[in-house]
Coordinates of C-alpha atoms and ligand atoms in Angstrom, one line a residue:
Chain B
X116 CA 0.0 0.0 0.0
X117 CA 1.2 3.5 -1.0
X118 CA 0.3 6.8 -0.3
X119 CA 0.5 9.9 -2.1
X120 CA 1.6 13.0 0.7
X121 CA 1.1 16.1 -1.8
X122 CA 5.0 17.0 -0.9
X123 CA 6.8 13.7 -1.1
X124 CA 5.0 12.0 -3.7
X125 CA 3.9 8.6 -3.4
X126 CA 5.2 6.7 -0.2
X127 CA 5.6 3.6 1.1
X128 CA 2.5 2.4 4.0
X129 CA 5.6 1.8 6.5
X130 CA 6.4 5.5 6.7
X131 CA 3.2 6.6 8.0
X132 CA 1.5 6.4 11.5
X133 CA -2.1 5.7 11.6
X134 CA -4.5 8.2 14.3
X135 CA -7.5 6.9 13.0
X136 CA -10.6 7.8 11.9
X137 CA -10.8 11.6 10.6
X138 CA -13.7 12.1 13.4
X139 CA -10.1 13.6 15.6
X140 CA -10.5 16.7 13.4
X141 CA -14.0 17.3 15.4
X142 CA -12.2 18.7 18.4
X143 CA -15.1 20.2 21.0
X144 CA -15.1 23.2 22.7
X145 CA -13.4 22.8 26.1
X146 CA -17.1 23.5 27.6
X147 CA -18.8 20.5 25.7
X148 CA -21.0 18.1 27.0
X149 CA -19.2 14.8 27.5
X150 CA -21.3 13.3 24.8
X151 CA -19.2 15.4 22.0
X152 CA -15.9 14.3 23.9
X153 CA -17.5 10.7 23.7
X154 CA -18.0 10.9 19.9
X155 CA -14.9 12.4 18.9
X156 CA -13.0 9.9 20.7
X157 CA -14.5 6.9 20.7
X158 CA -17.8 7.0 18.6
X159 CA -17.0 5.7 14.7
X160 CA -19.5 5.3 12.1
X161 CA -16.8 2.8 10.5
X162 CA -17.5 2.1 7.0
X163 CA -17.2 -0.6 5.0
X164 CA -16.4 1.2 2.1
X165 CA -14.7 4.5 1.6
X166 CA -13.6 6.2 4.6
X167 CA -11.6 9.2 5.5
X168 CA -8.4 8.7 8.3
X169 CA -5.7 10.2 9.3
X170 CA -2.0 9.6 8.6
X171 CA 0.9 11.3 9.8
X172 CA 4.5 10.9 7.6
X173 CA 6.6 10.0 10.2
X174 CA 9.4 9.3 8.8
X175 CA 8.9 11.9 5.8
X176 CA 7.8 15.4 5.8
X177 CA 5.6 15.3 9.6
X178 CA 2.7 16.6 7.5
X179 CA -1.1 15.5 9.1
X180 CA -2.6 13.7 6.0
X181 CA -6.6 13.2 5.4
X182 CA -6.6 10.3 3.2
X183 CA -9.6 9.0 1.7
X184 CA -9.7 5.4 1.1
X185 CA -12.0 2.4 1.2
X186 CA -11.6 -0.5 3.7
X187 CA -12.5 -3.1 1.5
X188 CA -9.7 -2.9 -1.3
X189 CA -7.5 -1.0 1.0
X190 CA -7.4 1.8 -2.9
X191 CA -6.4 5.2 -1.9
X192 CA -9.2 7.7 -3.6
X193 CA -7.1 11.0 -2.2
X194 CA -4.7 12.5 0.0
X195 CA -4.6 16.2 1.4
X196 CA -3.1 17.9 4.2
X197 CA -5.2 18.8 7.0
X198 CA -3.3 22.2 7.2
X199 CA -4.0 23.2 3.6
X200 CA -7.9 22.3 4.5
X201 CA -10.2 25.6 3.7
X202 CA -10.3 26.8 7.3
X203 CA -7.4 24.7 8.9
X204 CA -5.7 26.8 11.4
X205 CA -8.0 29.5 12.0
Chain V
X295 CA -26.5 -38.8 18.9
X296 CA -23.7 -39.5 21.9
X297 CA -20.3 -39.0 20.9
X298 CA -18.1 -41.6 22.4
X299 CA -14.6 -43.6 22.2
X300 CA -16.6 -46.7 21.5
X301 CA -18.7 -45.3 18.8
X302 CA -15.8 -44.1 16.8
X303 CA -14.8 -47.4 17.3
X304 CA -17.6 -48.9 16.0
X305 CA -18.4 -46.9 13.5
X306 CA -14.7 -47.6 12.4
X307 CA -15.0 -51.0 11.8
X308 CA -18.4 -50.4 10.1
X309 CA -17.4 -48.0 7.6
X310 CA -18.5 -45.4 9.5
X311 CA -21.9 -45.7 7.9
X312 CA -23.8 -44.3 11.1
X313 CA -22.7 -41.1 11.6
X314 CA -25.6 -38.1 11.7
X315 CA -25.6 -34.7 10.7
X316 CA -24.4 -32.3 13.3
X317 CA -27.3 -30.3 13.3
X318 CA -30.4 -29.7 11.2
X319 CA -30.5 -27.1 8.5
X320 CA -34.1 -25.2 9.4
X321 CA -35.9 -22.6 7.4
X322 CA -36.6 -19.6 9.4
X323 CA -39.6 -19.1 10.8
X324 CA -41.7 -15.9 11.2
X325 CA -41.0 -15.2 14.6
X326 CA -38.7 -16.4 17.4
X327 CA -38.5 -15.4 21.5
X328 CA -35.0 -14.1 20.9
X329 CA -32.7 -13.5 17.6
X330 CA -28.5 -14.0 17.7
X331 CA -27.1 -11.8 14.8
X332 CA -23.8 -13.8 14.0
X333 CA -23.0 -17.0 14.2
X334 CA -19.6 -16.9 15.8
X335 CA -17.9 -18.2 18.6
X336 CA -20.2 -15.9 20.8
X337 CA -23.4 -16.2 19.4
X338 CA -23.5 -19.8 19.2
X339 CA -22.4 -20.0 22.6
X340 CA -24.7 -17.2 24.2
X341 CA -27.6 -19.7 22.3
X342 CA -26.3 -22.5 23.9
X343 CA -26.7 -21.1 27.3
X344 CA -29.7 -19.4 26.6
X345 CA -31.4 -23.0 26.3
X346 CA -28.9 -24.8 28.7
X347 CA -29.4 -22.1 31.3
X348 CA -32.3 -20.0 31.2
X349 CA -34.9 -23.0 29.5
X350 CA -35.3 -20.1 26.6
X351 CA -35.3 -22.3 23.2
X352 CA -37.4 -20.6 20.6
X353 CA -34.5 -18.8 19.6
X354 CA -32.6 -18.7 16.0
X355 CA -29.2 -17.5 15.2
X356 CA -28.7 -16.0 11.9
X357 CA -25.8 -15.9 10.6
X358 CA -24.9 -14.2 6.7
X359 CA -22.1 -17.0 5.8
X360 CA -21.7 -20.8 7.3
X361 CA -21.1 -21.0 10.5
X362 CA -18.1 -20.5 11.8
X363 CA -16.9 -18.6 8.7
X364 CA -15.7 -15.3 10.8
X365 CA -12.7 -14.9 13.7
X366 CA -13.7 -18.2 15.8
X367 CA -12.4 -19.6 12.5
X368 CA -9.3 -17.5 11.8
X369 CA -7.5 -17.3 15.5
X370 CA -4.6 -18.1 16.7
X371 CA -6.7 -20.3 19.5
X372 CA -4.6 -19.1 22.5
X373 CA -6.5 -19.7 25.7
X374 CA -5.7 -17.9 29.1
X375 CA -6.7 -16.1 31.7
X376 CA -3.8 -13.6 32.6
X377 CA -5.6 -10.0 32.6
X378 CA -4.7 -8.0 35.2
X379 CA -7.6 -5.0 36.0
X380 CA -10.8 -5.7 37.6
X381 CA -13.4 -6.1 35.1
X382 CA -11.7 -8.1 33.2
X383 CA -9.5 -10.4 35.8
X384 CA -13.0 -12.0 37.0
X385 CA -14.2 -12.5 33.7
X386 CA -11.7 -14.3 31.8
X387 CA -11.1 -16.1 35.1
X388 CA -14.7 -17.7 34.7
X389 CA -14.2 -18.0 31.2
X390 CA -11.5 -20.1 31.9
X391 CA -13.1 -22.8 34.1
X392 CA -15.6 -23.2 32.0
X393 CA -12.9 -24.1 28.9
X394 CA -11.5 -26.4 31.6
X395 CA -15.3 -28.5 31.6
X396 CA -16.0 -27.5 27.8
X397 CA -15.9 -31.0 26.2
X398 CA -17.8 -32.9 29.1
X399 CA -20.1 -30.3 29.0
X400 CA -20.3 -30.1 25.2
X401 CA -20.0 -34.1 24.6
X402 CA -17.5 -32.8 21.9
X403 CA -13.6 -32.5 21.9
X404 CA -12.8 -28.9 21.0
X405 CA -9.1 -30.2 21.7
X406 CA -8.7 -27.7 24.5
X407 CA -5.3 -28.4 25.5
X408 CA -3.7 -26.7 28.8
X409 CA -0.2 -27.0 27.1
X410 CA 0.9 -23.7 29.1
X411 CA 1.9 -20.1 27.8
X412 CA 4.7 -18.0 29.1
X413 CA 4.8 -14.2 28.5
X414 CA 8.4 -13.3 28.1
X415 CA 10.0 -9.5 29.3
X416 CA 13.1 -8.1 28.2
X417 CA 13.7 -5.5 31.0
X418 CA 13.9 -5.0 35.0
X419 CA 10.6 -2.8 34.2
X420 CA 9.2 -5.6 32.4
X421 CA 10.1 -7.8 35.4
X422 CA 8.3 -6.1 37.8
X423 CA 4.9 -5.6 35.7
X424 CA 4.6 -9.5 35.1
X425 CA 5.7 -9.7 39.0
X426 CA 2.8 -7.4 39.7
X427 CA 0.8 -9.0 37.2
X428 CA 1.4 -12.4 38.8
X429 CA 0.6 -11.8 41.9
X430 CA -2.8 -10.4 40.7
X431 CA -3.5 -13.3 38.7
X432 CA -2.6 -14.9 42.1
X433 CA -5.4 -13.2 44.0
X434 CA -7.8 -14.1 41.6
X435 CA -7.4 -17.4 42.3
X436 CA -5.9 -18.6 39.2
X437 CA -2.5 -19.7 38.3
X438 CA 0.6 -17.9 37.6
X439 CA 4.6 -18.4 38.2
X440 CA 7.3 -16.3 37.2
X441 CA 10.3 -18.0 35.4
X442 CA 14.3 -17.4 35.5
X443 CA 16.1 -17.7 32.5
X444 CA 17.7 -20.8 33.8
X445 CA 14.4 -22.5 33.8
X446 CA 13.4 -21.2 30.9
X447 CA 16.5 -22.2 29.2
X448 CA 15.8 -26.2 30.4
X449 CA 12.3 -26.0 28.8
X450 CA 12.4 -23.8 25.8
X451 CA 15.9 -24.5 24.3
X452 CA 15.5 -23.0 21.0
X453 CA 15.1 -19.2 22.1
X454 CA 17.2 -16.7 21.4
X455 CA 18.1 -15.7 24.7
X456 CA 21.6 -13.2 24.1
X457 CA 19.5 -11.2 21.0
X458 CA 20.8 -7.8 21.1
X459 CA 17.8 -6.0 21.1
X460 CA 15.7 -7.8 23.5
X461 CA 17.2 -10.0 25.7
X462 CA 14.7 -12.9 27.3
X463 CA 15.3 -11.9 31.3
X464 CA 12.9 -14.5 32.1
X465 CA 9.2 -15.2 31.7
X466 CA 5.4 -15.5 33.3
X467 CA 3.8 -19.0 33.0
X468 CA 0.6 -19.8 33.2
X469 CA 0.0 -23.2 33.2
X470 CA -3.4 -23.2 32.8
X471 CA -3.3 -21.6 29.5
X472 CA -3.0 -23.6 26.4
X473 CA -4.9 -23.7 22.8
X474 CA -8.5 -25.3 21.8
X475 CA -9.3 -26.5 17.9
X476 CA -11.1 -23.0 17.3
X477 CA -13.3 -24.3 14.4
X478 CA -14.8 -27.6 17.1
X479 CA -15.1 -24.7 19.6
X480 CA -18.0 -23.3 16.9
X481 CA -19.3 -26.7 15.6
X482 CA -19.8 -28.2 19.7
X483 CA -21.7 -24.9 20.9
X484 CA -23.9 -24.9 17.5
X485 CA -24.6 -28.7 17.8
X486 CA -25.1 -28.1 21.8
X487 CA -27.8 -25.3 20.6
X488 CA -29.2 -27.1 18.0
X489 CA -29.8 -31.0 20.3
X490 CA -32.0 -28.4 22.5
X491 CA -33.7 -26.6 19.8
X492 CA -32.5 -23.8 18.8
X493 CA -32.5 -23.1 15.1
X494 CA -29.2 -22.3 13.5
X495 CA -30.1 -20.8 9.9
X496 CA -26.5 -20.3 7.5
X497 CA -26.9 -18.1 4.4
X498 CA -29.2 -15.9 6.4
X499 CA -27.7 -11.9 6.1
X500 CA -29.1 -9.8 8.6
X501 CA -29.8 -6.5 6.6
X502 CA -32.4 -4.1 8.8
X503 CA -33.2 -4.0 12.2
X504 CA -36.7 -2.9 12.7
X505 CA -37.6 -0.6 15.7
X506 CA -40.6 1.1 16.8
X507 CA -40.5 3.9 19.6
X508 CA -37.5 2.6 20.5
X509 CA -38.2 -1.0 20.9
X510 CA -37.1 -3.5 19.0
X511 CA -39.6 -6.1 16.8
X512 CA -37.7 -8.2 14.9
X513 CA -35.2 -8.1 11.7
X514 CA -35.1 -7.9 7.8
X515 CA -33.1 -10.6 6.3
X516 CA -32.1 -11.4 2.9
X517 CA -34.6 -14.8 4.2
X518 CA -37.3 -12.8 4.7
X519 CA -38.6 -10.4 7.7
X520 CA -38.4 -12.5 11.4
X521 CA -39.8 -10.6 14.3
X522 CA -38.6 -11.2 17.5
X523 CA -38.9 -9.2 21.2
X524 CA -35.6 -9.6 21.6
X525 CA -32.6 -9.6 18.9
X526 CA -28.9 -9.9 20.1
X527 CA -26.3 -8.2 18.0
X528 CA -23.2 -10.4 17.7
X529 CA -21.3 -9.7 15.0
X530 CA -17.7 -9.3 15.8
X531 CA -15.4 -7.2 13.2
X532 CA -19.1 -6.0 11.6
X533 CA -20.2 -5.1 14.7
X534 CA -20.1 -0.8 13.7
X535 CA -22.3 -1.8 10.7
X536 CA -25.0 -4.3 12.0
X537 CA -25.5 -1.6 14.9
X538 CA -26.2 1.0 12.1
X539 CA -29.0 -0.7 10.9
X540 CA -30.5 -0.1 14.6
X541 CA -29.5 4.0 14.3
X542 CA -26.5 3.4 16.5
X543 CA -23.1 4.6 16.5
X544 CA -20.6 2.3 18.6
X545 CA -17.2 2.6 19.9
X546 CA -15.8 0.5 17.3
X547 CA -13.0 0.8 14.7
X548 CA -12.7 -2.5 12.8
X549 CA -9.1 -3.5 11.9
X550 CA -7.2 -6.4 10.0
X551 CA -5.5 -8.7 12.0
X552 CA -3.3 -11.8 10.1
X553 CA -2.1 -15.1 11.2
X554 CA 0.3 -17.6 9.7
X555 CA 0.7 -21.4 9.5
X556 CA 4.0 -23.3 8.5
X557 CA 3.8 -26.9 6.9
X558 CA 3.1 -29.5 9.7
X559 CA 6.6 -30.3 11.2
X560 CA 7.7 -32.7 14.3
X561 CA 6.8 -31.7 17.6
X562 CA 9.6 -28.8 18.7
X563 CA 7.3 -26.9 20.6
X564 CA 5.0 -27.7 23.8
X565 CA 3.8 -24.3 24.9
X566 CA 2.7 -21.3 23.8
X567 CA 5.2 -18.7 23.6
X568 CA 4.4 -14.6 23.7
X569 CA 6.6 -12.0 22.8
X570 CA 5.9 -9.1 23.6
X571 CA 8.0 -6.9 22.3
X572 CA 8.3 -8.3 18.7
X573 CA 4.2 -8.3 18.8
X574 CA 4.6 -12.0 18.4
X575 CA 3.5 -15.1 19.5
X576 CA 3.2 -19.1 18.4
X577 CA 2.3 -22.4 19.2
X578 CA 2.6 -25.6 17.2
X579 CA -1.0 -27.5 16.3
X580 CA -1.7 -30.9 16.8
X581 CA -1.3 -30.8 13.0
X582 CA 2.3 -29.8 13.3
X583 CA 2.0 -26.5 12.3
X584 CA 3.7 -23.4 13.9
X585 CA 0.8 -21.3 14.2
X586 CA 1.9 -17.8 14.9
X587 CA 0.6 -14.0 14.5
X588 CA 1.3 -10.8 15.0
X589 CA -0.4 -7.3 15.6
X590 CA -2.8 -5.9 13.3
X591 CA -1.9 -4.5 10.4
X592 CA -2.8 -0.8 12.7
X593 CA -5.1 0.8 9.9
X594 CA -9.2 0.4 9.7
X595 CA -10.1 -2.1 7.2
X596 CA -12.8 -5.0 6.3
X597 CA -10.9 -6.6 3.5
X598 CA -10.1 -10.4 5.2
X599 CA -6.7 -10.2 4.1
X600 CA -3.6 -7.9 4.8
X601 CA -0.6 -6.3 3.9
X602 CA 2.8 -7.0 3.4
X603 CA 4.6 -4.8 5.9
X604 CA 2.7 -6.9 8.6
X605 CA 4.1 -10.4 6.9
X606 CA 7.2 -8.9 7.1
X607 CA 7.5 -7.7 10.5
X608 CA 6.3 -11.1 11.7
X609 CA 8.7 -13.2 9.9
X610 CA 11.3 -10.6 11.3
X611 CA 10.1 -10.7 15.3
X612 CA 10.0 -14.8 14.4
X613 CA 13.3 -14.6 13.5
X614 CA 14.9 -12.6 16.4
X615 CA 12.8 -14.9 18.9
X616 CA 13.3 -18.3 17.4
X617 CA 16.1 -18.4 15.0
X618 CA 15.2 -22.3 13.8
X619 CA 11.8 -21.2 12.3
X620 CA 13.8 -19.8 9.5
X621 CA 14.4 -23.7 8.4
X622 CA 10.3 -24.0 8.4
X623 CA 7.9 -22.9 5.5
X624 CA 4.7 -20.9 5.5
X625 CA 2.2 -22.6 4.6
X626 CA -1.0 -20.2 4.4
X627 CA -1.7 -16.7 6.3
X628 CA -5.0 -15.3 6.3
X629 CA -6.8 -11.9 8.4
X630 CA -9.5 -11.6 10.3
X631 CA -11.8 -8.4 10.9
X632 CA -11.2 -7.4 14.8
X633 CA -13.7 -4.9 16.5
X634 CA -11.5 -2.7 18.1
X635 CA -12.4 -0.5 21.2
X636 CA -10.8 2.5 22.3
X637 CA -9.9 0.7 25.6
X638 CA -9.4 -3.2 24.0
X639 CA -12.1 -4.3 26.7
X640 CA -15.4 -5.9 25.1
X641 CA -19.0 -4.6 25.7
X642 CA -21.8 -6.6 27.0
X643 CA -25.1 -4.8 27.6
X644 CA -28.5 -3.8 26.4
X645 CA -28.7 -0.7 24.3
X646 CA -30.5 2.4 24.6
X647 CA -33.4 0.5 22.4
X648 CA -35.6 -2.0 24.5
X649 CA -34.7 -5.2 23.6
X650 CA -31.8 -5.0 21.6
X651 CA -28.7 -6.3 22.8
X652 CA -25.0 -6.0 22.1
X653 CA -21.4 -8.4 22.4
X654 CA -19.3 -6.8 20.7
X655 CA -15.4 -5.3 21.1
X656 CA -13.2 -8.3 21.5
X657 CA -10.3 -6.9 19.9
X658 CA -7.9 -9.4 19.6
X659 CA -8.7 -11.3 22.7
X660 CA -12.3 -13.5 22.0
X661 CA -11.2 -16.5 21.6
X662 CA -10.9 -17.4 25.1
X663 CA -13.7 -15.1 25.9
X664 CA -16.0 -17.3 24.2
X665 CA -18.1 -19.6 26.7
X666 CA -17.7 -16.9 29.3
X667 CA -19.1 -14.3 26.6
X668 CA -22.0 -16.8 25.9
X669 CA -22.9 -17.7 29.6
X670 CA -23.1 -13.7 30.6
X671 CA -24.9 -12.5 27.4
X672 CA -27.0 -15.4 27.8
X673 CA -27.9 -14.4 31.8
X674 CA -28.5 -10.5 30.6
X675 CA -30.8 -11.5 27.9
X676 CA -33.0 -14.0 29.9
X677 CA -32.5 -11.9 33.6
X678 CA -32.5 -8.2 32.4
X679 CA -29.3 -8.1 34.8
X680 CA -25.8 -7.9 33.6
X681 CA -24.0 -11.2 35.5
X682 CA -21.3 -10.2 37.9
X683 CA -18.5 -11.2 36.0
X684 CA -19.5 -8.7 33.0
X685 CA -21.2 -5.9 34.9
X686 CA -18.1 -3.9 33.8
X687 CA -18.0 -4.0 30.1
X688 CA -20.9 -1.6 29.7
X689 CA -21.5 0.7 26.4
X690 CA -21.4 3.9 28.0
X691 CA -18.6 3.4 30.2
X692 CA -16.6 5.5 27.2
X693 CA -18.6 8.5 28.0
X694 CA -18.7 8.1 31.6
X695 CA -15.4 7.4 31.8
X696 CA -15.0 4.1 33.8
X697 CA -12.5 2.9 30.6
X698 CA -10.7 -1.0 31.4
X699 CA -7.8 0.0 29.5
X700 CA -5.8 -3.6 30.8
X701 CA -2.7 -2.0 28.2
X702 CA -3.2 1.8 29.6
X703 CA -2.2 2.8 25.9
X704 CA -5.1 5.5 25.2
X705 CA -8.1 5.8 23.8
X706 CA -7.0 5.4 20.3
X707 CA -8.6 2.0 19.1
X708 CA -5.7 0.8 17.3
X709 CA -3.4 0.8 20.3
X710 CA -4.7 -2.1 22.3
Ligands
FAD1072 C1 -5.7 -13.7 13.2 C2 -6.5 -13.7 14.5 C3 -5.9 -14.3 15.6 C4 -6.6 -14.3 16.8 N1 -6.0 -14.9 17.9 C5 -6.7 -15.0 19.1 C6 -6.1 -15.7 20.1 O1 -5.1 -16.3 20.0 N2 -6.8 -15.8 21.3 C7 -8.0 -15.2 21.4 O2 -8.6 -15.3 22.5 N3 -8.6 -14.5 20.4 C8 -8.0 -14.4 19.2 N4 -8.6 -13.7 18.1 C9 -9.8 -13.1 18.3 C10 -11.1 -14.0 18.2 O3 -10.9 -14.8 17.1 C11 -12.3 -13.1 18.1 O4 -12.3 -12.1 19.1 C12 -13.6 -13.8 18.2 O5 -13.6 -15.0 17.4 C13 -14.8 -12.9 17.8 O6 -16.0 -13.4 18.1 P1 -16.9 -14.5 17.2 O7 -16.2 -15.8 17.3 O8 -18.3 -14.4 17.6 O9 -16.6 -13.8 15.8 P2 -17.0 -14.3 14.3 O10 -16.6 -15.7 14.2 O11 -16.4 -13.3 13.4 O12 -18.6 -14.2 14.3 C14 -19.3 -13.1 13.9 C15 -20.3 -13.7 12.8 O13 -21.3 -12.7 12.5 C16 -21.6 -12.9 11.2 N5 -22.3 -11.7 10.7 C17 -21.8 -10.4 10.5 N6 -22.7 -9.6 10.0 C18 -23.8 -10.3 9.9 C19 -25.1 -9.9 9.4 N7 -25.4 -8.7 9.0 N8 -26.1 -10.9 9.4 C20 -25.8 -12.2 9.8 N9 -24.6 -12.6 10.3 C21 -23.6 -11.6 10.3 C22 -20.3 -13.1 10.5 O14 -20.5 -13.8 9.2 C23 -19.6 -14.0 11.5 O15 -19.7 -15.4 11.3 C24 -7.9 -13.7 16.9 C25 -8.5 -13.2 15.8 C26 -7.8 -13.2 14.5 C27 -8.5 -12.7 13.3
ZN1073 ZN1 5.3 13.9 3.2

């Protein structure tokens, strides 16, 4: 399995850590109810199918990727970085 | 029919011409008391009980393949009861004794063999936490004994024990522990269920989940609609998506987990071995086959087979532990879908919607889990009450925070 980080170019699977599922970009407000905490965390809708997780190139350029993928041919649809998402950072 | 020394004996010498099926093929019918979505390891077993225990046999499990098709036929069959936190420590402790009655119980032979497993460490640190870990173990009232590297030496020559990176500085034994057949573990609960009623219908995909006001009436299956007042959700690595069809959203990530099997060789192994620091561990079959696995392969995924960074990494932790497995071939590796929690403890509870059940989140670990799994999901669907044993693997305990993280890694469902 390779993935495509939009500054190396297509990588090999072993130079990436897995986070999980892209429901970690949902970060509540530090006054939310527990339930929000509950389904950032832990909650996952966990497709069969395409899906959208987060990698970090560890042992390339440290971006944050959002890949989209499925989970049932383990194909890679699209990769961007979370911090050139419209609205990242602000 | 009785299962019995003599009768494979006789049968033997007349051409085994009398053997029965091992349980009837039923269509379903329209309604049952209770419905088991999966038929696993745990919800055949949590059938069995359910008419061995509770006198409840109108029940049908449904399950989308043949039985046994999912994990309880794709595990490494490692069988212990060395958990450490409370919640779990009681639990796999009963799960245990009843593995150690399983084939009397079952008239069956699952092959449950209490061949031992030692968990090796690598470190002072690591010395104390099996130590600690040990003495819980202890206080439970099972068994557990910690190892030098002199004894370990006598009884597993064929370690590595100088390796560079990690060192064997001794081990924790378990006795008790061993390794079952996993695929009789599935046929002797299903044939238990079926001798007392219950109707075990294959090829039957569960594919809606009908609720009203937030009680359940039955299900939609590509068999036709069954209604039931209670339905059981027990669906291991498609756990997240069965409990969609209900509305829900569950604390479940489902990842790919591989195993391996090497041609059938002389016995050079007696005991199961675990490594933890190479995320390995093997035992050899009755076959003669080093069975071994790894960790998953650490990224979501329902496709029943893996990657090759995995493969490689467990070839490589083989290696460093047991040099001589170099000399053996692979035979065959295959995955499994694993319903990963963000603590690695399972869930066994009723859901928010009356009558509708969930067993789900055995990570890595159900295999041994299974008759304890089936006797307490079994006592909450016939009582109402969770049993003792399980009162802690609740579904909410994410949000209210009372987490059994036995690993303390996080809350990130691939870690445990
Ligand atoms: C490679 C590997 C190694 C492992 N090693 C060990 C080990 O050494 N020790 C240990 O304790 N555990 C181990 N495990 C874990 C253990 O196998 C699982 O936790 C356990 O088998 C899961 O429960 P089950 O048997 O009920 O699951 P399954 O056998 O997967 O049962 C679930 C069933 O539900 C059915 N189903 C799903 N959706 C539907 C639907 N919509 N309608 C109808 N039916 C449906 C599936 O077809 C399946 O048959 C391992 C797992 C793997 C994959
Ligand atoms: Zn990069």
């Amino acid at each position: 399995m390779r993935l495509t980080c939009p500054l190396c170019g297509p990588r090999d699977r072993r130079e990436f850590y897995y986070s999980g599922s892209e429901d970690y970009l949902n970060r509540p407000t530090p006054d939310a109810r527990p339930e929000a905490w509950d389904d950032m965390l832990h909650l996952r809708d966990n497709p069969a199918g395409v899906t959208k997780d987060l990698w970090y190139h560890e042992t390339g350029c440290g971006s944050w990727l959002l890949v989209t993928r499925s989970t049932t041919t383990h194909e890679i649809l699209a990769t961007e970085r979370v911090a050139d998402r419209k609205g990242a950072g602000a | 029919m009785r299962y019995s020394g003599l009768k494979v004996i006789t049968e033997g010498l007349f051409g085994n011409k009398g053997w029965t099926r091992a349980w009837r093929d039923p269509a379903p019918k329209a309604e049952y008391d209770a419905i088991i979505i999966g038929g696993g390891g745990h919800g055949l077993a949590t059938a069995y009980y359910l008419a061995k225990n509770h006198g409840l046999t109108n029940i049908a499990v449904l399950e989308k393949g043949y039985l046994g098709s999912g994990n309880i036929g794709r595990n490494t069959t490692i069988v212990r009861a060395n958990y450490f936190i409370p919640g779990n420590s009681e639990f796999y402790s009963h799960s245990l004794k009843l593995w150690e009655g399983l084939e009397t119980e079952l008239n069956y032979n699952v092959m449950h063999s209490q061949r031992g497993q030692v968990v090796l460490f690598h470190s002072d640190g690591q010395r104390d936490q099996q130590i600690r870990r040990a003495n819980a173990i202890v206080n439970q009232g099972d068994d557990a004994e910690i190892m030098s590297v002199e004894q370990l030496r006598a009884e597993f020559p064929y370690l590595d024990y100088e390796q560079t990176r990690f060192p064997i500085y001794g081990g924790m034994m378990q006795r008790r522990a061993g390794t079952a057949r996993h695929d009789a573990v599935a046929w002797g609960y299903a044939r238990g269920a079926d001798q007392r009623g219950v109707d075990l219908i294959q090829n039957c995909e569960v594919t809606g989940i009908d609720v009203e006001n937030g009680v359940v009436r039955g299900v939609q299956t590509t068999r036709g609609p069954i209604r039931a007042k209670k339905v059981a959700m027990i669906a291991a690595g498609r756990s997240g998506q069965v409990a969609a069809m209900a509305g829900m959203r569950i604390p479940v990530e489902s990842h790919i987990m591989q195993a391996f099997v090497t041609e059938g060789l002389k016995p050079v192994m007696d005991a199961v071995i675990s490594y933890g620091m190479g995320h390995f561990y093997i035992s050899q079959s009755d076959k003669g086959g080093l069975v071994f696995g790894g960790d998953i392969d650490m990224y979501a995924s329902y496709a029943a087979r893996g990657n090759l960074p995995m493969v490689e990494h467990v070839m490589e932790a083989g290696m460093t532990l047991m040099p001589m497995i170099g000399r053996a071939k692979v035979l065959r590796s295959w995955g499994g879908i694993m319903d990963m929690t963000p603590d690695g403890s399972p869930i066994i509870d009723k859901t928010p919607i009356e009558g509708l059940f969930i067993d789900a989140g055995w990570n890595y670990g159900g295999f041994k889990a299974v008759p304890a799994s089936g006797w307490c999901m079994a006592h909450l669907m016939a009582t109402g009450q969770s049993h003792e044993v399980a009162r802690r693997f609740r579904l909410d305990r994410f949000r209210t925070g009372h987490l059994l993280d036995e690993e303390g890694t996080g809350s990130q469902h691939n870690l445990h």
